[in-house]
Amino acid sequence: MARKTRLTRFALSAVVVAGALLTGCASDDKSLTYQTDYSNHQPLKVVGYPSAGSLETVQKAVWRLADGDTEGLAALAVDDKQADATARNWVKAFGAAAKGDVTADFYDEGSVRQVVVLYFAKSGQLKEIEARIGEDDSWGLTLAEPDPAEAKAEPTWAPAKPGGSGSRTSGAPSGS
């Protein structure tokens, strides 16, 4: 009888441990979606100093462009007034190029807003975007370019290559 009790305790312990391990390792849907997106796309090259929120938002934007996912891109908008039209314009202008190497050059200090220039290696195109915190305190994009010409216009101030001019507000003392 003592042997049977030990085997039962061992089996019960094994079930409890296995259950704890499975529960502890379970991912929530958001984390699993991010991991799947990450493994299915080219890695984003980064220059500058993004915040965690601006980096994640820009990474998702590039993935949505590469996938031709206008709804997913529009869902990243902090203001949805012109998000659908802008997302369609961006996907049309940059979707194919986003499937290749993309470098994101992050400018300014990124606690609540950050200007980012995307460099698409495949096409040589550049795109300035703005990541910022919206009214719901989560990061998103300013999607306010319903005119296709405006949406695909390249920034006139950005260097030809990523990292060419560094952050416009580095925080370094001036006059050094």
Short mmCIF file of C-alpha atoms in Angstrom, two decimals:
data_model
loop_
_atom_site.label_atom_id
_atom_site.label_comp_id
_atom_site.label_asym_id
_atom_site.label_seq_id
_atom_site.Cartn_x
_atom_site.Cartn_y
_atom_site.Cartn_z
CA MET A 1 0.00 0.00 0.00
CA ALA A 2 2.86 2.39 0.72
CA ARG A 3 4.21 1.83 -2.77
CA LYS A 4 0.83 2.58 -4.39
CA THR A 5 0.54 5.81 -2.37
CA ARG A 6 4.01 6.94 -3.48
CA LEU A 7 3.17 6.26 -7.15
CA THR A 8 -0.10 8.17 -6.83
CA ARG A 9 1.64 11.13 -5.17
CA PHE A 10 4.33 11.07 -7.89
CA ALA A 11 1.74 10.99 -10.67
CA LEU A 12 -0.26 13.79 -9.05
CA SER A 13 2.90 15.87 -8.58
CA ALA A 14 3.85 15.36 -12.23
CA VAL A 15 0.42 16.54 -13.38
CA VAL A 16 0.61 19.66 -11.16
CA VAL A 17 4.12 20.52 -12.39
CA ALA A 18 3.17 19.99 -16.05
CA GLY A 19 0.07 22.15 -15.62
CA ALA A 20 2.09 24.92 -13.99
CA LEU A 21 4.66 24.82 -16.76
CA LEU A 22 2.03 24.98 -19.50
CA THR A 23 0.18 27.84 -17.81
CA GLY A 24 3.38 29.79 -17.19
CA CYS A 25 4.54 29.41 -20.79
CA ALA A 26 1.28 30.41 -22.43
CA SER A 27 1.51 33.56 -24.56
CA ASP A 28 -1.25 36.06 -24.90
CA ASP A 29 -2.60 36.70 -28.41
CA LYS A 30 -0.84 40.07 -28.75
CA SER A 31 2.57 38.58 -27.93
CA LEU A 32 2.02 35.61 -30.21
CA THR A 33 0.94 37.87 -33.09
CA TYR A 34 4.06 40.02 -32.64
CA GLN A 35 6.33 36.95 -32.56
CA THR A 36 4.71 35.57 -35.71
CA ASP A 37 5.03 38.92 -37.51
CA TYR A 38 8.66 39.17 -36.43
CA SER A 39 9.56 35.73 -37.76
CA ASN A 40 7.71 36.26 -41.07
CA HIS A 41 9.40 39.52 -42.10
CA GLN A 42 12.78 41.02 -42.86
CA PRO A 43 14.43 42.53 -39.78
CA LEU A 44 14.17 46.30 -39.54
CA LYS A 45 17.52 48.06 -39.40
CA VAL A 46 17.53 50.90 -36.88
CA VAL A 47 19.53 54.11 -36.65
CA GLY A 48 19.08 56.68 -33.89
CA TYR A 49 17.39 56.33 -30.55
CA PRO A 50 13.82 55.03 -30.70
CA SER A 51 11.68 54.58 -27.64
CA ALA A 52 10.20 51.12 -27.12
CA GLY A 53 6.80 52.42 -28.26
CA SER A 54 8.01 54.23 -31.36
CA LEU A 55 10.15 51.27 -32.41
CA GLU A 56 7.32 48.75 -32.07
CA THR A 57 4.90 51.02 -33.94
CA VAL A 58 7.30 51.66 -36.83
CA GLN A 59 8.16 47.96 -37.04
CA LYS A 60 4.47 47.09 -37.28
CA ALA A 61 3.96 49.78 -39.94
CA VAL A 62 6.72 48.31 -42.11
CA TRP A 63 5.24 44.82 -41.70
CA ARG A 64 1.78 46.07 -42.71
CA LEU A 65 3.28 47.80 -45.75
CA ALA A 66 5.10 44.63 -46.78
CA ASP A 67 1.93 42.57 -46.36
CA GLY A 68 -0.22 45.06 -48.28
CA ASP A 69 -2.42 45.22 -45.18
CA THR A 70 -4.16 48.59 -45.47
CA GLU A 71 -6.60 47.80 -42.64
CA GLY A 72 -3.78 46.82 -40.29
CA LEU A 73 -1.82 49.94 -41.20
CA ALA A 74 -4.88 52.18 -40.73
CA ALA A 75 -5.43 50.55 -37.32
CA LEU A 76 -2.09 52.02 -36.21
CA ALA A 77 -3.41 55.56 -36.70
CA VAL A 78 -3.73 57.88 -33.71
CA ASP A 79 -6.50 59.75 -35.55
CA ASP A 80 -8.65 57.83 -38.01
CA LYS A 81 -10.09 60.74 -40.02
CA GLN A 82 -7.86 60.10 -43.05
CA ALA A 83 -6.24 56.83 -41.98
CA ASP A 84 -7.90 54.54 -44.55
CA ALA A 85 -7.00 56.70 -47.57
CA THR A 86 -3.49 57.32 -46.27
CA ALA A 87 -2.91 53.60 -45.60
CA ARG A 88 -4.00 52.75 -49.16
CA ASN A 89 -1.64 55.41 -50.54
CA TRP A 90 1.30 54.21 -48.46
CA VAL A 91 0.78 50.56 -49.37
CA LYS A 92 0.54 51.44 -53.06
CA ALA A 93 3.66 53.63 -52.94
CA PHE A 94 5.88 51.59 -50.59
CA GLY A 95 4.40 48.10 -50.20
CA ALA A 96 6.66 46.32 -52.68
CA ALA A 97 9.77 48.08 -51.37
CA ALA A 98 8.89 47.19 -47.76
CA LYS A 99 9.34 43.50 -48.63
CA GLY A 100 13.11 44.11 -48.88
CA ASP A 101 15.61 45.72 -46.52
CA VAL A 102 14.27 48.76 -44.68
CA THR A 103 16.20 51.06 -42.37
CA ALA A 104 14.38 53.32 -39.93
CA ASP A 105 16.27 56.47 -38.90
CA PHE A 106 14.77 57.82 -35.66
CA TYR A 107 15.07 61.53 -35.00
CA ASP A 108 14.43 63.67 -31.95
CA GLU A 109 13.74 62.54 -28.43
CA GLY A 110 11.05 59.87 -28.41
CA SER A 111 9.14 60.14 -25.15
CA VAL A 112 5.83 61.20 -26.78
CA ARG A 113 6.55 61.79 -30.47
CA GLN A 114 9.26 60.78 -32.91
CA VAL A 115 9.96 61.60 -36.54
CA VAL A 116 11.26 58.60 -38.48
CA VAL A 117 12.63 58.37 -42.01
CA LEU A 118 12.22 54.99 -43.67
CA TYR A 119 14.87 54.06 -46.25
CA PHE A 120 13.74 51.33 -48.63
CA ALA A 121 16.86 49.67 -50.06
CA LYS A 122 15.01 47.82 -52.83
CA SER A 123 13.58 50.96 -54.45
CA GLY A 124 15.78 53.74 -53.07
CA GLN A 125 12.65 55.49 -51.76
CA LEU A 126 12.49 57.51 -48.56
CA LYS A 127 9.39 58.12 -46.44
CA GLU A 128 9.03 60.42 -43.44
CA ILE A 129 6.53 59.22 -40.85
CA GLU A 130 5.59 60.32 -37.36
CA ALA A 131 5.05 57.97 -34.45
CA ARG A 132 3.38 59.46 -31.40
CA ILE A 133 1.28 58.74 -28.37
CA GLY A 134 -2.42 59.10 -29.06
CA GLU A 135 -5.31 60.11 -26.83
CA ASP A 136 -5.56 56.57 -25.44
CA ASP A 137 -1.91 56.75 -24.27
CA SER A 138 -0.75 54.13 -26.75
CA TRP A 139 1.71 54.61 -29.60
CA GLY A 140 0.47 55.02 -33.15
CA LEU A 141 1.13 56.83 -36.42
CA THR A 142 -0.02 60.11 -37.87
CA LEU A 143 -1.80 59.01 -41.04
CA ALA A 144 -2.92 62.28 -42.65
CA GLU A 145 -1.90 62.03 -46.31
CA PRO A 146 -5.05 61.28 -48.34
CA ASP A 147 -3.46 62.79 -51.49
CA PRO A 148 -1.35 60.11 -53.26
CA ALA A 149 1.27 62.65 -54.37
CA GLU A 150 1.70 63.87 -50.81
CA ALA A 151 1.85 60.33 -49.48
CA LYS A 152 4.76 59.30 -51.72
CA ALA A 153 6.67 62.62 -51.50
CA GLU A 154 10.17 62.26 -50.09
CA PRO A 155 11.35 64.50 -47.26
CA THR A 156 13.55 67.34 -48.54
CA TRP A 157 15.52 67.66 -45.31
CA ALA A 158 16.56 64.01 -44.83
CA PRO A 159 20.07 62.82 -45.72
CA ALA A 160 20.45 60.48 -48.70
CA LYS A 161 21.59 57.64 -46.43
CA PRO A 162 20.43 56.63 -42.96
CA GLY A 163 22.41 58.17 -40.11
CA GLY A 164 23.77 60.91 -42.35
CA SER A 165 22.90 63.78 -40.05
CA GLY A 166 22.02 62.24 -36.71
CA SER A 167 19.23 63.39 -34.47
CA ARG A 168 18.12 66.98 -34.96
CA THR A 169 17.84 67.35 -31.19
CA SER A 170 20.48 65.10 -29.68
CA GLY A 171 20.44 66.78 -26.29
CA ALA A 172 24.16 67.52 -26.60
CA PRO A 173 25.22 70.94 -25.38
CA SER A 174 25.62 73.44 -28.22
CA GLY A 175 28.83 75.37 -28.81
CA SER A 176 31.17 72.45 -28.04
#
